[in-house]
PDB file of C-alpha atoms and ligand atoms in Angstrom:
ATOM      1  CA  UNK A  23     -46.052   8.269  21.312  1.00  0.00           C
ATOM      2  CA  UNK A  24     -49.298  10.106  21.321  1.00  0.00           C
ATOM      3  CA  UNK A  25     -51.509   7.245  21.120  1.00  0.00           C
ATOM      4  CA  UNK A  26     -50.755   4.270  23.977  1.00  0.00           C
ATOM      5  CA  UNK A  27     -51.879   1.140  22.044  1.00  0.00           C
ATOM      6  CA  UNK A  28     -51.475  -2.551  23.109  1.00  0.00           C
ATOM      7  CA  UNK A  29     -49.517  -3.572  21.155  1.00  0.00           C
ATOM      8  CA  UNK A  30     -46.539  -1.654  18.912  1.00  0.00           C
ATOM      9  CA  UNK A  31     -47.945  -2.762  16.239  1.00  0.00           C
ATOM     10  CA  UNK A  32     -51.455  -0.533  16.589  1.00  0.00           C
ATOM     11  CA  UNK A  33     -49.034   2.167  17.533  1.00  0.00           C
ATOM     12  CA  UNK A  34     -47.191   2.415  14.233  1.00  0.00           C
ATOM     13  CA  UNK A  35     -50.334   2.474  12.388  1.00  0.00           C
ATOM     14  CA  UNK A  36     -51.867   5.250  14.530  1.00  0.00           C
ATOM     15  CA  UNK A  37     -48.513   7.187  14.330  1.00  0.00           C
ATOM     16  CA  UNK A  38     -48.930  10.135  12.337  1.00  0.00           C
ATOM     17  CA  UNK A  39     -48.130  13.819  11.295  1.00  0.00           C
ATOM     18  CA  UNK A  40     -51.704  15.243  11.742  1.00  0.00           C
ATOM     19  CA  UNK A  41     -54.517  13.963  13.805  1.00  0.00           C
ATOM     20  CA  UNK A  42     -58.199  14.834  13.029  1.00  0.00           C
ATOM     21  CA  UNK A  43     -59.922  16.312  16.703  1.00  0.00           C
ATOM     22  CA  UNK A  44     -63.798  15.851  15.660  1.00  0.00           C
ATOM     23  CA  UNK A  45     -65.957  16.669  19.095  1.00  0.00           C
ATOM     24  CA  UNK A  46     -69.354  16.254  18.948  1.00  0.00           C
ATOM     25  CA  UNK A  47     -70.457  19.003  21.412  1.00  0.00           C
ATOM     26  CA  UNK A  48     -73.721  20.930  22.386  1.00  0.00           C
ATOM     27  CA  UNK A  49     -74.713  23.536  20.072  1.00  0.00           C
ATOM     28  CA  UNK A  50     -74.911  26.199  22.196  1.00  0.00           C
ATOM     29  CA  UNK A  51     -71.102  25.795  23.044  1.00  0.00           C
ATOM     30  CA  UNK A  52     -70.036  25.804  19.632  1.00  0.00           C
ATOM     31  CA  UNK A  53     -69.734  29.499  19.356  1.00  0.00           C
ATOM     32  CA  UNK A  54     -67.573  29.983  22.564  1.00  0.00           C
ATOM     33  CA  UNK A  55     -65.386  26.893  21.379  1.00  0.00           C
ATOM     34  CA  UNK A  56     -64.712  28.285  17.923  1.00  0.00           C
ATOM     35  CA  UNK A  57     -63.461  31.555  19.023  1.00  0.00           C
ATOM     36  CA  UNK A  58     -61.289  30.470  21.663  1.00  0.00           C
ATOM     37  CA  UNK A  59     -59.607  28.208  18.945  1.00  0.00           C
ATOM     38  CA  UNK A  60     -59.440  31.361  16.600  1.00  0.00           C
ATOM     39  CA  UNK A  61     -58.112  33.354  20.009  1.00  0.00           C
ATOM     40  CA  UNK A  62     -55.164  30.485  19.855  1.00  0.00           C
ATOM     41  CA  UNK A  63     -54.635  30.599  15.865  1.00  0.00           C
ATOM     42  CA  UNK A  64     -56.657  27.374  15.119  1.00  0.00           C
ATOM     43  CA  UNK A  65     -58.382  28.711  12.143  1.00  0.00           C
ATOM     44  CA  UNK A  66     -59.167  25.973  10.103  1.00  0.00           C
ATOM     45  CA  UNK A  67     -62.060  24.550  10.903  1.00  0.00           C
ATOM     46  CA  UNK A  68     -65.327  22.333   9.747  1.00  0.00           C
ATOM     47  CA  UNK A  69     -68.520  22.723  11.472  1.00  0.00           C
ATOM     48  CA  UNK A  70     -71.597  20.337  10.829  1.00  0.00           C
ATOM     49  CA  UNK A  71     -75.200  19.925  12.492  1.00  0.00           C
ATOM     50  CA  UNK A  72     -75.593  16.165  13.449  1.00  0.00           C
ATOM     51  CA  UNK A  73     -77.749  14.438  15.247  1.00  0.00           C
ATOM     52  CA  UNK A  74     -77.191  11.504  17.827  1.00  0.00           C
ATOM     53  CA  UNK A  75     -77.774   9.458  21.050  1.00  0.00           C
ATOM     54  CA  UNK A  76     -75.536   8.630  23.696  1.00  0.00           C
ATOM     55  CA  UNK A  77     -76.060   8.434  27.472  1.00  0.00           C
ATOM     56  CA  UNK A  78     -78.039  11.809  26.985  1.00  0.00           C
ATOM     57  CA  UNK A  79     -80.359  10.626  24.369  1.00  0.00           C
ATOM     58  CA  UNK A  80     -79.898   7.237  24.702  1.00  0.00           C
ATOM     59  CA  UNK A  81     -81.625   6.480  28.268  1.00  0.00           C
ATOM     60  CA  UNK A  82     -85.296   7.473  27.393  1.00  0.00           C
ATOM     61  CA  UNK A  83     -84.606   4.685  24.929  1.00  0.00           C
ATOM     62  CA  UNK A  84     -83.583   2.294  26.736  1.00  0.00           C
ATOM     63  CA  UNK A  85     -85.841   2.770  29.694  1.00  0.00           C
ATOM     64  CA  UNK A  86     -88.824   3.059  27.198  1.00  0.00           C
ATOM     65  CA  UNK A  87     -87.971  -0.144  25.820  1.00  0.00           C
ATOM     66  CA  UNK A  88     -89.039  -1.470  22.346  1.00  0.00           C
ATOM     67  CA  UNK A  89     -87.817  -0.280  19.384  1.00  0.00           C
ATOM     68  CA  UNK A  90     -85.271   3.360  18.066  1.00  0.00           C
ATOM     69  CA  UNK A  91     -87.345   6.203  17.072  1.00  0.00           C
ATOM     70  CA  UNK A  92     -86.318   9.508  15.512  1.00  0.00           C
ATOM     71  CA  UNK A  93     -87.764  11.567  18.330  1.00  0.00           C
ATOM     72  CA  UNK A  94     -84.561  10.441  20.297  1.00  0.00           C
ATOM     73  CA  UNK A  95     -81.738  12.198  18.425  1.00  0.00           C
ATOM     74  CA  UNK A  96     -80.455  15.177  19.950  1.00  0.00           C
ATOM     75  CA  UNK A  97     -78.964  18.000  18.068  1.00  0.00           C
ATOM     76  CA  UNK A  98     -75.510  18.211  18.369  1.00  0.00           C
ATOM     77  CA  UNK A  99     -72.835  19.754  16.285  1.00  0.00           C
ATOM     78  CA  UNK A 100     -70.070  17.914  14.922  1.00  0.00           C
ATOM     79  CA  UNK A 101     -66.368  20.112  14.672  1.00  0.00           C
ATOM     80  CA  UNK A 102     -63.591  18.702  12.469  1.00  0.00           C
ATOM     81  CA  UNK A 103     -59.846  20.094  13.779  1.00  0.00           C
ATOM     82  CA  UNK A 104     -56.948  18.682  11.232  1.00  0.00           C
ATOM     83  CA  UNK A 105     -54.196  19.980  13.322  1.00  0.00           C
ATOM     84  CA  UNK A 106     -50.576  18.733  13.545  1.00  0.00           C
ATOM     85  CA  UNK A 107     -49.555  16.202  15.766  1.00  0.00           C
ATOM     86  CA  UNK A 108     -47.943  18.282  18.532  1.00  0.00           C
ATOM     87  CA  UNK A 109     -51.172  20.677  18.639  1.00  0.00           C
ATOM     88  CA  UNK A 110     -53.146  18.060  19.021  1.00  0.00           C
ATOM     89  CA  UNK A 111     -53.627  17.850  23.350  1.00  0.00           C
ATOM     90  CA  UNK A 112     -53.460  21.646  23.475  1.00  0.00           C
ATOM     91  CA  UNK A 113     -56.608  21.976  21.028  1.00  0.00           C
ATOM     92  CA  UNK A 114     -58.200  19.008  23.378  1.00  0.00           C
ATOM     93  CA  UNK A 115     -57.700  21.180  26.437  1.00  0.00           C
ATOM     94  CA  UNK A 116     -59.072  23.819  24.674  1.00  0.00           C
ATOM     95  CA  UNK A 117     -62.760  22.293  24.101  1.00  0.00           C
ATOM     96  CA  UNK A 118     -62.848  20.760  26.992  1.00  0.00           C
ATOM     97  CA  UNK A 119     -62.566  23.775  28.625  1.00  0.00           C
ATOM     98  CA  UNK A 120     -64.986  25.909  26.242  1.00  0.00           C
ATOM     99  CA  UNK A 121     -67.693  23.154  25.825  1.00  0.00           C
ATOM    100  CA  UNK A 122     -67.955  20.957  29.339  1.00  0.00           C
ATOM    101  CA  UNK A 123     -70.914  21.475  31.689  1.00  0.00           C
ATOM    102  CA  UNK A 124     -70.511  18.324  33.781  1.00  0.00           C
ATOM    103  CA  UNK A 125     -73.704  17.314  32.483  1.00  0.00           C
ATOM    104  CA  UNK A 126     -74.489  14.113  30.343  1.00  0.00           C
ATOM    105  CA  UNK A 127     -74.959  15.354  27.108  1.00  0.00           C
ATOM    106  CA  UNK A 128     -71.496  17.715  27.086  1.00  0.00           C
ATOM    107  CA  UNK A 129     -69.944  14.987  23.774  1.00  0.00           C
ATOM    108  CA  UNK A 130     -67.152  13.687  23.010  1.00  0.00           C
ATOM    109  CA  UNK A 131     -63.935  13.769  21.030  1.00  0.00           C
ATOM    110  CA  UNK A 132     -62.825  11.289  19.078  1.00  0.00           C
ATOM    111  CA  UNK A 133     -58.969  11.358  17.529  1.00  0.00           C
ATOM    112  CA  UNK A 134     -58.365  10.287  13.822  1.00  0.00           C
ATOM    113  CA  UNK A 135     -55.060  10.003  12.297  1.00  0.00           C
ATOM    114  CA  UNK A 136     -54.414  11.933   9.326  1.00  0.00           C
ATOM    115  CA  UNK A 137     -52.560  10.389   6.318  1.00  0.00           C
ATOM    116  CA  UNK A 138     -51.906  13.735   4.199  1.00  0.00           C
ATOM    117  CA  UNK A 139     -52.996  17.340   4.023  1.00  0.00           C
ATOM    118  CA  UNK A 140     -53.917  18.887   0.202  1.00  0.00           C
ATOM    119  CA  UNK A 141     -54.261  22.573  -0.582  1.00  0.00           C
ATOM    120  CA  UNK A 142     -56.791  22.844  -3.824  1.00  0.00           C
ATOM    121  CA  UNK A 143     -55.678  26.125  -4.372  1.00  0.00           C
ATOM    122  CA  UNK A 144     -51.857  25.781  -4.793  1.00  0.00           C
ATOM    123  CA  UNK A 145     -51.231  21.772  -4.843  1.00  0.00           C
ATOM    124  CA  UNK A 146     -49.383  22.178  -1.608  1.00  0.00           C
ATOM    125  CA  UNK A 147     -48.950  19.306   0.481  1.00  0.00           C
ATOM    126  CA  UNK A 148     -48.256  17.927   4.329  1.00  0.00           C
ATOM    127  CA  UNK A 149     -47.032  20.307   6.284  1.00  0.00           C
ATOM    128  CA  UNK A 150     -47.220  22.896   4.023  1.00  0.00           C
ATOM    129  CA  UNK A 151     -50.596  22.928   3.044  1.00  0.00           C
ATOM    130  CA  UNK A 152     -51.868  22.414   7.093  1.00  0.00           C
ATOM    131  CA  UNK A 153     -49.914  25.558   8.054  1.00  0.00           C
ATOM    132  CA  UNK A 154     -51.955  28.231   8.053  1.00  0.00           C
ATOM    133  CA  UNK A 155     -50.725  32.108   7.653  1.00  0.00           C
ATOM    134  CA  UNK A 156     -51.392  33.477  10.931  1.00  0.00           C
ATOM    135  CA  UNK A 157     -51.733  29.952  12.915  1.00  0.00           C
ATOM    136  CA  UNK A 158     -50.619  28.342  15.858  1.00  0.00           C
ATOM    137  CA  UNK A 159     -47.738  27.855  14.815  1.00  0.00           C
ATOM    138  CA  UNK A 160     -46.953  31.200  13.180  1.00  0.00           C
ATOM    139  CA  UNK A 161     -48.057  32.788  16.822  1.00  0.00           C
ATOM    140  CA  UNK A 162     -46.135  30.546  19.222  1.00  0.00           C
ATOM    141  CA  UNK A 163     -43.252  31.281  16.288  1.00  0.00           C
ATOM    142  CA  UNK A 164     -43.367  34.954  17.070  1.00  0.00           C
ATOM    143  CA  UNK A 165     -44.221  34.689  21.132  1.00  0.00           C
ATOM    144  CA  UNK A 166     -41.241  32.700  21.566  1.00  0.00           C
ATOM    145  CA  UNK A 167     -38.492  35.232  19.744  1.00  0.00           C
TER     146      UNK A 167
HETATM  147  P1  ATP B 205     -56.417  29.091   0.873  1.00  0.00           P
HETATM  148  O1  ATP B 205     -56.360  28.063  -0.170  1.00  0.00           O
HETATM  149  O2  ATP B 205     -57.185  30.298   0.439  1.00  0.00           O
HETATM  150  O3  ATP B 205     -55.087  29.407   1.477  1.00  0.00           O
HETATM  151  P2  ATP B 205     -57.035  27.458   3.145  1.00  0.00           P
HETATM  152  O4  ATP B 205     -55.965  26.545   2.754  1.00  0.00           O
HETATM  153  O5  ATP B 205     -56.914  28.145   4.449  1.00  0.00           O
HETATM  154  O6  ATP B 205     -57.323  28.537   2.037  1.00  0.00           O
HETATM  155  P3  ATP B 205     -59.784  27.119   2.761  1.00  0.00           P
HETATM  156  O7  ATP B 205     -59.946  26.922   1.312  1.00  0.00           O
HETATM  157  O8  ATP B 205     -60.047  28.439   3.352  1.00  0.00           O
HETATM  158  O9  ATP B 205     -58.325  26.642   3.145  1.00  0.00           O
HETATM  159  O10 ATP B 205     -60.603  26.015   3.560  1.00  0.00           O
HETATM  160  C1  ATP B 205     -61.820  25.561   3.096  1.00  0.00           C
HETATM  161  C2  ATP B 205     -62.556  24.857   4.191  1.00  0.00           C
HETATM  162  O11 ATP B 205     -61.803  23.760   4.629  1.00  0.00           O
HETATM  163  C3  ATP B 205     -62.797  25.675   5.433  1.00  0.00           C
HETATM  164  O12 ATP B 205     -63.955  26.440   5.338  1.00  0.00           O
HETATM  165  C4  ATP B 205     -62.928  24.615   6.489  1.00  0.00           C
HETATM  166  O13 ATP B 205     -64.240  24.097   6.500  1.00  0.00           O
HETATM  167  C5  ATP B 205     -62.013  23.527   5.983  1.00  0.00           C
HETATM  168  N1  ATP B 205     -60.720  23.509   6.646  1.00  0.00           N
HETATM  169  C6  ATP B 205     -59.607  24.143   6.281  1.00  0.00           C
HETATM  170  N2  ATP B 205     -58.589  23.828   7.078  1.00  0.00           N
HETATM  171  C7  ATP B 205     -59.072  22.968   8.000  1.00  0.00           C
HETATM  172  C8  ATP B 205     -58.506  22.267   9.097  1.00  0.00           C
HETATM  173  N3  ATP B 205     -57.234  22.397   9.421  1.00  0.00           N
HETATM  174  N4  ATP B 205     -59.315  21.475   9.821  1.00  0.00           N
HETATM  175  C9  ATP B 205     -60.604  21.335   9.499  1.00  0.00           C
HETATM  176  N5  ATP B 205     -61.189  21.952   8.494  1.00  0.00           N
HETATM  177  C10 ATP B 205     -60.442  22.762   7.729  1.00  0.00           C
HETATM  178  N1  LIG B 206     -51.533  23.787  12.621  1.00  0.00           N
HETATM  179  C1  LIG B 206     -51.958  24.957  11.876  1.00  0.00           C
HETATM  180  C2  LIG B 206     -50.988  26.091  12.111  1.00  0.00           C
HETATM  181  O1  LIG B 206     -50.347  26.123  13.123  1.00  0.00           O
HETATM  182  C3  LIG B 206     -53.368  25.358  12.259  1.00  0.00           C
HETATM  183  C4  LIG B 206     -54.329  24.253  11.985  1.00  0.00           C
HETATM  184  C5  LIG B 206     -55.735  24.677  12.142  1.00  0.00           C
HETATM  185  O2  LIG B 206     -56.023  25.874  12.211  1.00  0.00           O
HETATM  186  N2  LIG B 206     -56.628  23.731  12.179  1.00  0.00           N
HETATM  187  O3  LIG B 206     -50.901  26.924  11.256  1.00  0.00           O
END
């Protein structure tokens, strides 16, 4: 399975057709991230601007002592991948490549399972409404022939 759980239990529940990649990464990266994905037909994507601590803004904080204060956040920006399962380590490897400094403060990705994909405009569902004309799949469809 994708997802090494304890227990086989966990694993059934995490088990599922798409994953949700959302990396919370440095803005400045976000531009060379996004158009490698494009480059490798990963075209739907959501962008946000967040803020947050971690180890980066986190350790002022901590040293400082006393209490959380809003001058600690740092900008980050927050990209939402729904991709299907067996896309999911190559779009991984992707931003890691694009977005890692080896600094603290590079992000992280965090890996959400999926229960169904909708299309507004035509009603389509699962798999059919995740494709996308022109996608990763389409491409490695057409490489491979
Ligand atoms: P259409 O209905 O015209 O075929 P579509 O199915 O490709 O379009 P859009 O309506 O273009 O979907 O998508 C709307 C928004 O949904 C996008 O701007 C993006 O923010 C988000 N989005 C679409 N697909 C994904 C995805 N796979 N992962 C994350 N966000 C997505
Ligand atoms: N898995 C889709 C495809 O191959 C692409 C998904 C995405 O762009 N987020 O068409």
């Amino acid at each position: 399975p994708l997802i090494r759980a304890q227990n086989a239990a966990v694993d059934a529940i995490l088990d599922a057709e798409f994953y949700k990649v959302e990396a919370i990464l440095r803005p400045w990266r976000v531009q060379q991230v996004s158009s490698a994905l494009l480059q490798i037909g990963i075209r739907g994507v959501t962008v946000s601007d967040v803020r947050g601590f971690g180890a980066q803004g986190g350790s002022t904080e901590r040293h400082g002592g006393s209490e959380f204060s809003e001058d600690k956040l740092v900008a980050k920006v927050k990209m939402e991948i729904v991709v299907s399962k067996d896309q999911v380590e190559f779009v991984i490897d992707k931003i890691m490549e694009e977005a890692r400094t080896g600094e603290i403060g590079d992000g992280k990705i965090f890996l959400i399972p999926v229960a169904d994909v909708i299309r507004v405009r035509t009603g389509e569902r699962g798999e059919k409404a995740e494709r996308m004309t022109g996608g990763h799949a389409d491409m490695s469809a057409t490489t491979s022939t």
